[in-house]
Amino acid sequence: MLLLRCPLLFLLLLLPLGSRPQKLPTRDEELFQMQIRDKAFFHDSSVIPDGAEISSYLFRDTPKRYFFVVEEDNTPLAVTVTPCDAPLEWKLSVQELPEEASGEGSGDPEPLEQQKQQITNEEGTELFSYKGNDVEYFVSSSSPSGLYQLDLLSTEKDTHFKVYATTTPESDQPYPELPYDPRIDVTSLGRTTVTLAWKPSPTASLLRQPIQYCIVINKEHNFKSLCAVEAKLSSDDAFMMAPKPGLDFSPFDFAHFGFPADNNSGKERGFLKSSKFGRQTSPKPRVDLHRVCIGNKNIFTVSDLKPDTQYYFDMFAVNTDTNMSTAYVGTFARTKEEAKQKTVELKDGKVTDVFIKRKGAKFLRFAPVSSHQKVTFSIHSCLDAVQIQVRRDGKLLLSQSVEGVRQFQLRGKAKAKYLIRLKGSKKGASMLKVLATTRPNKQLFPSLPEDTRIKAFDKLRTCSSVTVAWLGTQERNKFCIYKREVDDNYNDEQKKREQNQCLGPDTRKKSEKVLCKYFHSQNIQKAVTTETIRGLQPGKSYLLDVYVIGHGGHSVKYQSKLVKTRKFC
């Protein structure tokens, strides 16, 4: 065993260098064993406990030495050193155990000083040495008894590291075992998604130990240990919770690759807690590095990535009982390029129909042939609001949300080229009509009032008629009103699906037409018209639509109105 059965070494290591000769104190064996079993007892001490992983810190160019004892010859021994954020130089050596003082702690103090001198000054026989940032092991099935020394040094920078030592490696197995093929496979690659698959750890599939898999995604390099990942993140950076069953990871949600970070809800802290050290350390810049633990499944899709970007993926099997982990062989992949948008050419004075998928975008280009003082863009959004951006020779001139019919007049420039970007709604697909012209009097879309609702007068309802009103403008336009009988269970949701403002009267049945009339008023406050619709059936529901038709023949539909006649009169 290690130190656990060697109280003499423990007392020697804790004895102050300047202490005067005195008898070794007796100890409470039960209390001593309890302290040895407590991992916190070894924090920042130079003693390595048997079968427990310790975490510690190295200052640059300041070596650190740890001790442990193997009491019997031919003892199995395994030592694992895990560098975190910097390469380490480490060496394992052994020297013979000093003979223990005889008697009940009543011997001459001289041999005690000599033994301490022997422990602290002798170099011993070197068994193994390593320099680098890999997780490295020393394993021996038959080690000699003796005092073992582990010397560590970081020449690059201050760094964290972890050490694990055991004399029972066959039965302990605290680190999850890797499968015969420890690689991560990229099974599917898209513009914003990467699907990963890996073989399960035998520790989970055969030994039935509690194993979960944690994926780390970043754009810099692969990591060789979870300790290195945690060191890269500041103590305030958090790890994401596992997704709900059946749902794959959508980070960014996860503070993102290029997207705004979200709040701190649903986050866990890393294994390492921040500590205050004697030296001042400069704050680390924030990095695009993220981890998500996904339970025990072994296929996973990472989404919301950036197109045409290289990402590095690392997988760690974590024993949830011990919190100790083993790294699979990491991989990397570049997401596919964004599909090049086909640019639609706009012709001067011609209306162009545009369809945009949900959350999609379309690019339009307008290059006037002749010189021009002004350019006018008319946009008719048939359904929900859309976002419009207009650039002239690369310079942003306009960025707005458009609902219904909008007109924008911009100052012209000789030989200028205009690029229009239209971004669709999050609710669903978008349909638009777009007109670009350098002729200021070319107005194909009718002007609309700010309020395009139809008002019904409840007090004027009869068993066979309803009276409605709507707003007009100062411009003389043609208005046509249509009616359609609907079921009594017709609701607002069904009405909303029929709110395509770009569908004109030509799509309606002739029998649904009520009348058409021209109307305008120079006084905008009085630009209101009313109409009584007759010949209706008692107790029936009707959907009313008003279309305003412009000089170019293009129409815009007002918001539909659901009305119902009285059942008894």
Coordinates of C-alpha atoms in Angstrom, one line a residue:
M1 CA 0.0 0.0 0.0
L2 CA 0.9 3.7 -0.2
L3 CA 1.2 6.1 2.6
L4 CA -1.8 4.7 4.4
R5 CA 0.3 2.3 6.4
C6 CA 3.3 4.4 7.0
P7 CA 2.8 6.9 9.8
L8 CA 6.5 7.4 10.1
L9 CA 6.8 9.0 6.6
F10 CA 3.7 11.1 7.3
L11 CA 5.2 12.5 10.5
L12 CA 8.5 13.1 8.8
L13 CA 7.0 15.1 6.0
L14 CA 4.9 17.3 8.4
L15 CA 7.7 17.9 10.9
P16 CA 8.9 21.5 10.7
L17 CA 12.5 21.9 9.6
G18 CA 13.4 24.0 12.6
S19 CA 11.9 21.7 15.3
R20 CA 14.0 20.8 18.3
P21 CA 14.7 17.1 19.1
Q22 CA 11.8 15.6 20.9
K23 CA 9.9 12.3 21.3
L24 CA 7.6 11.2 18.5
P25 CA 4.0 11.8 19.7
T26 CA 1.6 8.9 20.0
R27 CA -1.5 9.1 17.9
D28 CA -5.1 8.1 17.9
E29 CA -5.1 5.3 15.2
E30 CA -8.8 5.6 14.4
L31 CA -8.6 9.3 14.0
F32 CA -5.5 9.0 11.9
Q33 CA -7.1 6.5 9.5
M34 CA -10.2 8.7 9.2
Q35 CA -8.0 11.7 8.2
I36 CA -6.1 9.6 5.6
R37 CA -9.4 8.6 4.0
D38 CA -10.5 12.2 3.8
K39 CA -9.3 13.6 0.4
A40 CA -9.4 17.2 1.7
F41 CA -6.7 16.1 4.2
F42 CA -4.2 16.0 1.3
H43 CA -5.0 19.3 -0.3
D44 CA -1.7 21.2 -1.0
S45 CA 0.3 18.5 0.9
S46 CA 3.2 16.6 -0.6
V47 CA 1.6 13.2 0.1
I48 CA -0.2 11.2 -2.6
P49 CA -3.0 9.1 -1.2
D50 CA -3.6 5.5 -2.5
G51 CA -6.5 5.3 -4.9
A52 CA -7.6 9.0 -5.0
E53 CA -7.0 11.7 -7.7
I54 CA -5.5 14.9 -6.4
S55 CA -5.6 18.3 -8.2
S56 CA -2.9 20.9 -7.7
Y57 CA -1.2 23.9 -9.1
L58 CA 2.3 24.6 -10.4
F59 CA 3.9 28.0 -10.7
R60 CA 6.2 28.4 -13.7
D61 CA 9.8 27.2 -13.1
T62 CA 8.9 26.2 -9.6
P63 CA 9.3 22.4 -9.1
K64 CA 7.0 20.4 -6.9
R65 CA 7.7 17.0 -5.3
Y66 CA 5.2 14.4 -4.1
F67 CA 5.9 11.3 -2.0
F68 CA 4.2 7.9 -1.5
V69 CA 5.4 4.6 0.0
V70 CA 5.2 1.0 -1.3
E71 CA 5.8 -1.2 1.7
E72 CA 6.2 -4.6 0.0
D73 CA 8.2 -5.9 -3.0
N74 CA 6.3 -7.2 -6.1
T75 CA 3.4 -4.7 -5.5
P76 CA 1.4 -3.6 -8.6
L77 CA 1.7 0.2 -9.2
A78 CA 0.0 2.7 -11.5
V79 CA 0.7 6.4 -11.6
T80 CA -1.3 8.8 -13.9
V81 CA -0.3 12.5 -14.5
T82 CA -2.8 14.7 -16.3
P83 CA -1.5 18.1 -17.5
C84 CA -4.2 20.7 -17.8
D85 CA -3.3 23.9 -19.7
A86 CA 0.4 23.6 -20.2
P87 CA 3.0 20.8 -20.9
L88 CA 4.7 19.3 -17.9
E89 CA 8.1 17.7 -17.1
W90 CA 7.7 14.9 -14.6
K91 CA 9.9 12.2 -13.2
L92 CA 9.2 9.2 -11.0
S93 CA 12.0 7.7 -8.9
V94 CA 12.3 5.3 -5.9
Q95 CA 14.7 5.0 -3.0
E96 CA 15.0 2.5 -0.2
L97 CA 12.8 3.1 2.8
P98 CA 14.7 4.3 5.9
E99 CA 14.6 2.0 8.9
E100 CA 12.0 3.0 11.4
A101 CA 13.0 4.2 14.8
S102 CA 12.8 1.5 17.4
G103 CA 11.0 1.7 20.7
E104 CA 7.8 3.6 21.6
G105 CA 9.0 6.9 20.3
S106 CA 11.7 7.1 22.9
G107 CA 14.8 6.7 20.7
D108 CA 17.6 9.1 20.3
P109 CA 16.7 12.1 18.1
E110 CA 19.9 11.8 16.0
P111 CA 18.6 8.9 13.9
L112 CA 15.4 10.8 13.3
E113 CA 17.3 13.8 11.8
Q114 CA 19.4 11.4 9.7
Q115 CA 16.3 9.7 8.3
K116 CA 14.7 13.0 7.4
Q117 CA 17.9 14.1 5.7
Q118 CA 17.9 10.9 3.7
I119 CA 14.3 11.3 2.6
T120 CA 14.6 14.9 1.4
N121 CA 18.1 14.9 -0.2
E122 CA 18.6 11.5 -1.9
E123 CA 17.6 11.4 -5.6
G124 CA 16.9 7.7 -5.8
T125 CA 16.6 5.5 -8.9
E126 CA 14.7 7.0 -11.8
L127 CA 11.9 4.8 -13.1
F128 CA 10.2 6.9 -15.6
S129 CA 10.2 10.5 -17.0
Y130 CA 8.1 12.4 -19.5
K131 CA 7.8 15.8 -21.1
G132 CA 4.7 17.0 -22.8
N133 CA 1.0 17.7 -22.5
D134 CA -0.4 14.2 -23.0
V135 CA -2.1 12.2 -20.2
E136 CA 0.8 9.8 -19.4
Y137 CA 1.0 6.7 -17.3
F138 CA 3.5 4.6 -15.4
V139 CA 2.3 1.1 -14.9
S140 CA 4.2 -1.8 -13.3
S141 CA 2.8 -5.2 -12.3
S142 CA 5.7 -5.7 -9.8
S143 CA 7.2 -2.7 -8.1
P144 CA 9.9 -2.8 -5.4
S145 CA 9.2 -1.5 -1.9
G146 CA 10.5 1.9 -1.2
L147 CA 9.9 5.6 -1.0
Y148 CA 8.6 6.9 -4.3
Q149 CA 9.1 10.5 -5.4
L150 CA 7.2 12.3 -8.1
D151 CA 8.8 15.5 -9.3
L152 CA 6.9 18.0 -11.5
L153 CA 7.9 21.1 -13.3
S154 CA 6.2 23.6 -15.7
T155 CA 8.6 25.7 -17.7
E156 CA 5.9 27.4 -19.9
K157 CA 3.4 29.0 -17.5
D158 CA 1.5 28.6 -14.2
T159 CA -0.7 25.6 -14.6
H160 CA -3.1 23.1 -13.1
F161 CA -2.5 19.3 -13.1
K162 CA -3.9 16.1 -11.7
V163 CA -2.2 13.0 -10.2
Y164 CA -3.6 9.6 -9.5
A165 CA -1.6 6.7 -7.9
T166 CA -2.8 3.2 -6.8
T167 CA -1.3 -0.1 -5.7
T168 CA -4.5 -1.9 -6.8
P169 CA -4.9 -0.9 -10.5
E170 CA -6.7 -4.1 -11.5
S171 CA -9.6 -3.5 -9.1
D172 CA -9.7 0.3 -9.0
Q173 CA -10.2 1.2 -12.6
P174 CA -11.4 4.8 -11.8
Y175 CA -10.9 6.0 -15.4
P176 CA -13.4 4.8 -18.0
E177 CA -11.9 2.3 -20.5
L178 CA -11.8 3.2 -24.2
P179 CA -13.2 0.9 -26.9
Y180 CA -10.9 -0.9 -29.3
D181 CA -11.6 1.9 -31.8
P182 CA -11.5 5.2 -29.8
R183 CA -12.1 7.5 -32.7
I184 CA -15.0 9.9 -33.2
D185 CA -16.7 9.5 -36.6
V186 CA -18.3 12.3 -38.5
T187 CA -21.4 10.6 -40.0
S188 CA -23.2 13.6 -41.5
L189 CA -22.1 17.1 -42.5
G190 CA -24.2 20.1 -43.3
R191 CA -23.9 23.8 -43.5
T192 CA -24.9 24.3 -39.9
T193 CA -24.9 20.8 -38.5
V194 CA -22.4 18.0 -37.8
T195 CA -23.5 14.5 -36.6
L196 CA -21.0 12.5 -34.6
A197 CA -20.9 8.9 -33.6
W198 CA -18.5 6.8 -31.4
K199 CA -18.3 3.3 -29.9
P200 CA -19.4 3.0 -26.3
S201 CA -16.9 2.6 -23.4
P202 CA -16.6 -1.0 -22.2
T203 CA -16.8 0.4 -18.7
A204 CA -20.5 1.2 -19.5
S205 CA -21.4 -1.7 -21.8
L206 CA -19.6 -4.5 -19.9
L207 CA -18.9 -3.4 -16.4
R208 CA -22.2 -1.5 -16.1
Q209 CA -20.6 1.5 -14.4
P210 CA -22.3 4.9 -14.6
I211 CA -20.8 6.6 -17.6
Q212 CA -21.9 9.7 -19.4
Y213 CA -20.4 11.3 -22.5
C214 CA -19.4 14.9 -22.8
I215 CA -18.8 16.6 -26.1
V216 CA -16.5 19.7 -26.4
I217 CA -16.7 22.0 -29.4
N218 CA -14.3 24.8 -30.3
K219 CA -12.7 26.4 -33.3
E220 CA -9.0 26.3 -32.2
H221 CA -7.7 22.8 -31.5
N222 CA -8.4 19.4 -30.0
F223 CA -8.0 18.8 -26.2
K224 CA -6.3 15.8 -24.6
S225 CA -8.1 15.9 -21.3
L226 CA -11.2 17.3 -19.7
C227 CA -8.9 19.0 -17.2
A228 CA -7.4 21.0 -20.2
V229 CA -11.0 22.0 -21.2
E230 CA -11.8 23.2 -17.7
A231 CA -8.6 25.1 -17.4
K232 CA -9.3 26.9 -20.7
L233 CA -12.7 28.1 -19.4
S234 CA -12.7 30.7 -16.6
S235 CA -14.5 29.8 -13.4
D236 CA -17.5 32.0 -14.4
D237 CA -17.9 30.2 -17.7
A238 CA -20.5 27.5 -17.4
F239 CA -21.3 24.2 -19.0
M240 CA -24.6 23.4 -20.5
M241 CA -27.2 21.1 -19.1
A242 CA -27.9 17.9 -21.0
P243 CA -30.6 18.3 -23.6
K244 CA -34.0 16.7 -22.9
P245 CA -34.5 13.2 -24.1
G246 CA -35.0 13.0 -27.8
L247 CA -33.7 16.5 -28.5
D248 CA -30.2 17.0 -29.8
F249 CA -27.9 19.8 -28.8
S250 CA -28.6 23.3 -30.2
P251 CA -25.9 25.4 -28.7
F252 CA -25.9 28.7 -29.4
D253 CA -28.5 28.5 -27.2
F254 CA -25.1 28.0 -26.0
A255 CA -23.4 31.1 -26.0
H256 CA -22.9 30.6 -29.5
F257 CA -20.4 30.9 -32.2
G258 CA -21.2 34.3 -33.3
F259 CA -24.6 34.6 -31.6
P260 CA -25.5 36.6 -28.4
A261 CA -24.9 34.8 -25.2
D262 CA -27.9 33.9 -23.1
N263 CA -28.5 34.2 -19.4
N264 CA -27.1 31.8 -16.8
S265 CA -30.1 29.6 -16.5
G266 CA -29.6 25.9 -16.8
K267 CA -25.8 26.0 -16.3
E268 CA -23.5 24.0 -14.1
R269 CA -20.1 24.9 -12.7
G270 CA -17.0 23.0 -13.8
F271 CA -15.1 20.5 -11.5
L272 CA -12.3 23.0 -10.6
K273 CA -13.2 25.8 -8.2
S274 CA -11.3 29.1 -8.5
S275 CA -8.6 29.7 -5.9
K276 CA -6.6 32.7 -4.9
F277 CA -2.9 32.3 -5.4
G278 CA 0.0 34.4 -4.4
R279 CA 0.5 35.7 -7.9
Q280 CA -1.7 38.0 -9.9
T281 CA -2.9 36.5 -13.1
S282 CA -4.3 38.5 -16.0
P283 CA -7.9 37.6 -17.0
K284 CA -8.2 35.2 -19.9
P285 CA -10.0 36.3 -23.1
R286 CA -13.4 34.7 -23.7
V287 CA -13.2 31.8 -26.1
D288 CA -15.7 29.9 -28.2
L289 CA -15.4 26.7 -26.3
H290 CA -18.4 24.8 -25.1
R291 CA -19.2 21.4 -23.5
V292 CA -22.4 19.5 -23.3
C293 CA -23.0 16.2 -21.5
I294 CA -25.5 14.0 -23.2
G295 CA -25.9 11.0 -21.0
N296 CA -25.0 7.5 -22.4
K297 CA -26.1 7.8 -26.0
N298 CA -23.4 7.5 -28.6
I299 CA -24.7 9.5 -31.6
F300 CA -25.3 13.2 -31.5
T301 CA -26.0 16.1 -33.8
V302 CA -24.4 19.5 -33.1
S303 CA -26.5 22.3 -34.7
D304 CA -26.5 26.0 -35.2
L305 CA -22.9 26.1 -36.4
K306 CA -21.5 28.6 -38.9
P307 CA -21.3 27.6 -42.6
D308 CA -17.8 27.0 -44.1
T309 CA -16.1 27.0 -40.6
Q310 CA -13.8 24.4 -39.2
Y311 CA -14.7 23.0 -35.8
Y312 CA -12.8 20.6 -33.4
F313 CA -14.8 18.0 -31.6
D314 CA -13.6 16.1 -28.5
M315 CA -15.4 13.3 -26.6
F316 CA -14.9 12.4 -23.0
A317 CA -16.3 9.4 -21.2
V318 CA -16.9 10.5 -17.6
N319 CA -17.4 8.1 -14.6
T320 CA -20.2 9.9 -12.8
D321 CA -19.3 8.2 -9.5
T322 CA -15.7 9.3 -9.5
N323 CA -15.9 12.4 -11.8
M324 CA -12.8 11.0 -13.6
S325 CA -12.7 11.0 -17.4
T326 CA -10.9 9.5 -20.4
A327 CA -10.5 11.2 -23.8
Y328 CA -11.5 9.6 -27.1
V329 CA -9.4 10.5 -30.1
G330 CA -10.7 13.9 -31.2
T331 CA -11.7 14.9 -34.7
F332 CA -12.4 18.0 -36.7
A333 CA -14.7 18.9 -39.6
R334 CA -15.5 21.9 -41.8
T335 CA -19.1 22.7 -42.3
K336 CA -20.4 23.1 -45.8
E337 CA -20.5 26.5 -47.6
E338 CA -23.6 28.5 -47.5
A339 CA -25.6 27.9 -50.7
K340 CA -25.0 30.9 -53.0
Q341 CA -28.1 33.0 -53.2
K342 CA -29.4 33.6 -56.7
T343 CA -29.8 37.3 -57.2
V344 CA -33.0 38.4 -59.0
E345 CA -32.6 41.3 -61.4
L346 CA -35.2 44.0 -61.2
K347 CA -36.4 45.8 -64.3
D348 CA -37.2 49.5 -64.1
G349 CA -41.0 50.0 -63.6
K350 CA -41.8 46.2 -63.6
V351 CA -43.4 44.4 -60.6
T352 CA -41.5 41.3 -59.5
D353 CA -43.1 38.5 -57.4
V354 CA -40.8 37.2 -54.6
F355 CA -41.3 34.1 -52.5
I356 CA -39.2 33.6 -49.3
K357 CA -39.1 30.5 -47.2
R358 CA -39.6 30.7 -43.4
K359 CA -36.6 32.5 -41.9
G360 CA -35.1 32.6 -45.4
A361 CA -33.7 35.5 -47.4
K362 CA -33.7 36.7 -51.0
F363 CA -31.4 39.1 -52.8
L364 CA -32.6 41.5 -55.6
R365 CA -30.4 43.7 -57.8
F366 CA -31.4 46.9 -59.5
A367 CA -29.0 48.6 -61.9
P368 CA -30.7 51.6 -63.7
V369 CA -29.6 52.0 -67.3
S370 CA -29.9 55.7 -67.4
S371 CA -28.7 58.4 -65.0
H372 CA -31.3 59.3 -62.3
Q373 CA -31.8 61.7 -59.5
K374 CA -34.1 59.5 -57.5
V375 CA -34.9 55.8 -57.2
T376 CA -38.2 54.5 -55.7
F377 CA -38.7 51.1 -54.2
S378 CA -42.3 49.9 -53.6
I379 CA -42.7 46.8 -51.4
H380 CA -46.0 45.0 -50.9
S381 CA -45.7 42.3 -48.2
C382 CA -48.6 40.0 -48.8
L383 CA -48.5 38.2 -45.4
D384 CA -46.4 39.0 -42.3
A385 CA -43.8 41.7 -41.9
V386 CA -40.4 41.3 -43.6
Q387 CA -37.1 43.0 -43.1
I388 CA -35.6 45.0 -46.0
Q389 CA -32.1 46.3 -46.5
V390 CA -31.0 48.4 -49.4
R391 CA -27.3 49.0 -50.3
R392 CA -26.0 51.3 -53.0
D393 CA -22.5 50.2 -54.2
G394 CA -22.0 48.4 -50.9
K395 CA -23.2 51.3 -48.6
L396 CA -26.2 50.6 -46.4
L397 CA -28.9 53.2 -47.2
L398 CA -32.0 51.6 -45.7
S399 CA -32.9 48.9 -43.1
Q400 CA -36.5 48.6 -42.0
S401 CA -39.4 46.3 -41.3
V402 CA -42.2 46.3 -43.9
E403 CA -45.8 45.3 -43.4
G404 CA -48.5 45.9 -46.1
V405 CA -47.5 48.4 -48.7
R406 CA -44.5 50.7 -48.2
Q407 CA -42.7 53.1 -50.6
F408 CA -39.1 54.3 -50.2
Q409 CA -37.5 57.1 -52.2
L410 CA -33.7 57.3 -52.2
R411 CA -31.3 59.8 -53.8
G412 CA -29.9 58.5 -57.0
K413 CA -26.3 58.3 -58.2
A414 CA -24.9 57.9 -61.7
K415 CA -24.1 54.3 -62.6
A416 CA -25.1 53.2 -59.2
K417 CA -26.1 49.5 -58.5
Y418 CA -28.6 48.7 -55.7
L419 CA -28.7 45.4 -53.8
I420 CA -31.9 44.7 -51.9
R421 CA -31.9 42.0 -49.2
L422 CA -35.3 40.7 -48.0
K423 CA -35.5 38.5 -44.9
G424 CA -38.6 36.4 -44.3
S425 CA -40.7 36.1 -41.2
K426 CA -40.1 33.6 -38.4
K427 CA -43.8 32.7 -38.4
G428 CA -43.9 31.2 -41.9
A429 CA -43.2 31.8 -45.6
S430 CA -43.4 35.3 -47.1
M431 CA -44.8 36.6 -50.4
L432 CA -44.0 40.0 -51.8
K433 CA -44.4 42.2 -54.8
V434 CA -41.5 44.5 -55.4
L435 CA -41.2 47.5 -57.8
A436 CA -38.1 49.6 -58.5
T437 CA -38.2 52.6 -60.7
T438 CA -36.3 55.8 -61.5
R439 CA -39.5 57.5 -62.7
P440 CA -41.0 59.3 -59.7
N441 CA -44.5 59.3 -61.2
K442 CA -44.5 55.6 -61.8
Q443 CA -46.8 54.4 -59.0
L444 CA -48.4 51.0 -59.6
F445 CA -49.4 50.2 -56.1
P446 CA -52.4 52.1 -54.6
S447 CA -51.8 54.2 -51.5
L448 CA -53.3 52.9 -48.3
P449 CA -54.4 54.5 -45.0
E450 CA -52.5 53.5 -41.9
D451 CA -55.5 51.6 -40.6
T452 CA -56.8 49.0 -43.1
R453 CA -59.5 47.5 -40.9
I454 CA -63.2 47.2 -41.9
K455 CA -65.6 48.4 -39.2
A456 CA -69.1 46.9 -38.8
F457 CA -72.0 48.8 -37.1
D458 CA -73.7 46.4 -34.8
K459 CA -76.8 48.7 -34.3
L460 CA -77.4 48.8 -38.0
R461 CA -77.4 45.0 -38.4
T462 CA -80.7 43.5 -39.7
C463 CA -81.7 40.0 -40.7
S464 CA -80.7 40.6 -44.3
S465 CA -78.1 43.4 -44.2
V466 CA -75.0 44.7 -42.5
T467 CA -73.4 48.2 -42.7
V468 CA -69.6 48.6 -42.8
A469 CA -67.1 51.5 -43.2
W470 CA -63.4 51.8 -44.1
L471 CA -60.8 54.5 -44.5
G472 CA -59.6 55.9 -47.8
T473 CA -56.9 58.3 -48.8
Q474 CA -56.5 61.7 -50.6
E475 CA -55.7 59.7 -53.8
R476 CA -58.7 58.7 -56.0
N477 CA -58.8 54.9 -56.1
K478 CA -61.3 52.2 -57.0
F479 CA -62.7 50.1 -54.1
C480 CA -64.4 46.7 -54.6
I481 CA -66.2 44.8 -51.9
Y482 CA -66.8 41.1 -51.8
K483 CA -68.8 38.8 -49.5
R484 CA -68.6 35.0 -48.8
E485 CA -70.9 33.0 -46.6
V486 CA -68.9 30.9 -44.0
D487 CA -69.8 28.4 -41.3
D488 CA -70.7 29.5 -37.8
N489 CA -67.6 27.9 -36.4
Y490 CA -65.3 30.0 -38.7
N491 CA -62.7 31.6 -36.4
D492 CA -59.9 34.1 -36.5
E493 CA -57.3 31.4 -37.1
Q494 CA -59.0 30.4 -40.3
K495 CA -59.4 34.1 -41.2
K496 CA -55.7 34.7 -40.7
R497 CA -54.8 32.0 -43.1
E498 CA -56.7 33.9 -45.8
Q499 CA -55.0 37.2 -45.2
N500 CA -52.9 37.1 -48.4
Q501 CA -53.2 40.8 -49.4
C502 CA -51.7 40.1 -52.8
L503 CA -54.6 38.0 -54.0
G504 CA -56.8 40.3 -56.0
P505 CA -60.5 40.3 -57.0
D506 CA -59.6 38.2 -60.1
T507 CA -59.3 35.2 -57.7
R508 CA -62.9 35.6 -56.4
K509 CA -66.1 34.2 -57.8
K510 CA -68.4 36.7 -59.6
S511 CA -71.2 35.7 -57.3
E512 CA -69.3 37.0 -54.3
K513 CA -68.9 40.6 -55.7
V514 CA -71.1 43.2 -54.0
L515 CA -70.1 46.4 -55.8
C516 CA -67.1 48.6 -56.9
K517 CA -66.9 52.4 -56.5
Y518 CA -64.4 55.2 -56.6
F519 CA -63.7 57.3 -53.5
H520 CA -61.2 59.8 -52.1
S521 CA -61.2 63.0 -49.9
Q522 CA -58.8 65.9 -49.9
N523 CA -59.5 66.2 -46.1
I524 CA -57.8 63.1 -44.8
Q525 CA -59.9 63.3 -41.6
K526 CA -63.0 62.8 -43.7
A527 CA -61.7 60.1 -46.0
V528 CA -64.2 57.5 -44.7
T529 CA -66.8 55.7 -46.8
T530 CA -69.7 53.4 -45.7
E531 CA -71.6 50.8 -47.5
T532 CA -74.7 48.7 -46.7
I533 CA -74.6 45.1 -48.0
R534 CA -78.1 43.7 -48.7
G535 CA -79.6 40.4 -49.7
L536 CA -78.1 38.4 -46.9
Q537 CA -79.7 35.4 -45.0
P538 CA -81.0 35.7 -41.4
G539 CA -78.6 34.3 -38.7
K540 CA -75.8 33.6 -41.2
S541 CA -72.0 34.5 -41.0
Y542 CA -70.2 36.3 -43.8
L543 CA -66.6 37.2 -44.5
L544 CA -66.3 40.6 -46.1
D545 CA -63.2 41.8 -48.1
V546 CA -62.4 45.3 -49.5
Y547 CA -59.9 45.6 -52.4
V548 CA -58.3 48.9 -53.3
I549 CA -57.1 48.9 -57.0
G550 CA -54.4 51.3 -58.1
H551 CA -53.9 53.0 -61.5
G552 CA -51.6 50.2 -62.7
G553 CA -54.2 47.6 -61.9
H554 CA -52.5 46.2 -58.8
S555 CA -54.8 45.6 -55.9
V556 CA -54.3 45.5 -52.1
K557 CA -56.8 43.8 -49.8
Y558 CA -57.9 45.3 -46.5
Q559 CA -58.1 43.2 -43.4
S560 CA -61.1 40.7 -43.7
K561 CA -64.1 41.3 -41.5
L562 CA -66.4 38.6 -40.1
V563 CA -70.0 39.7 -39.7
K564 CA -73.3 37.9 -38.8
T565 CA -76.9 39.0 -39.6
R566 CA -79.6 38.9 -36.9
K567 CA -81.5 35.7 -36.6
F568 CA -84.8 37.3 -35.6
C569 CA -86.1 40.8 -36.6

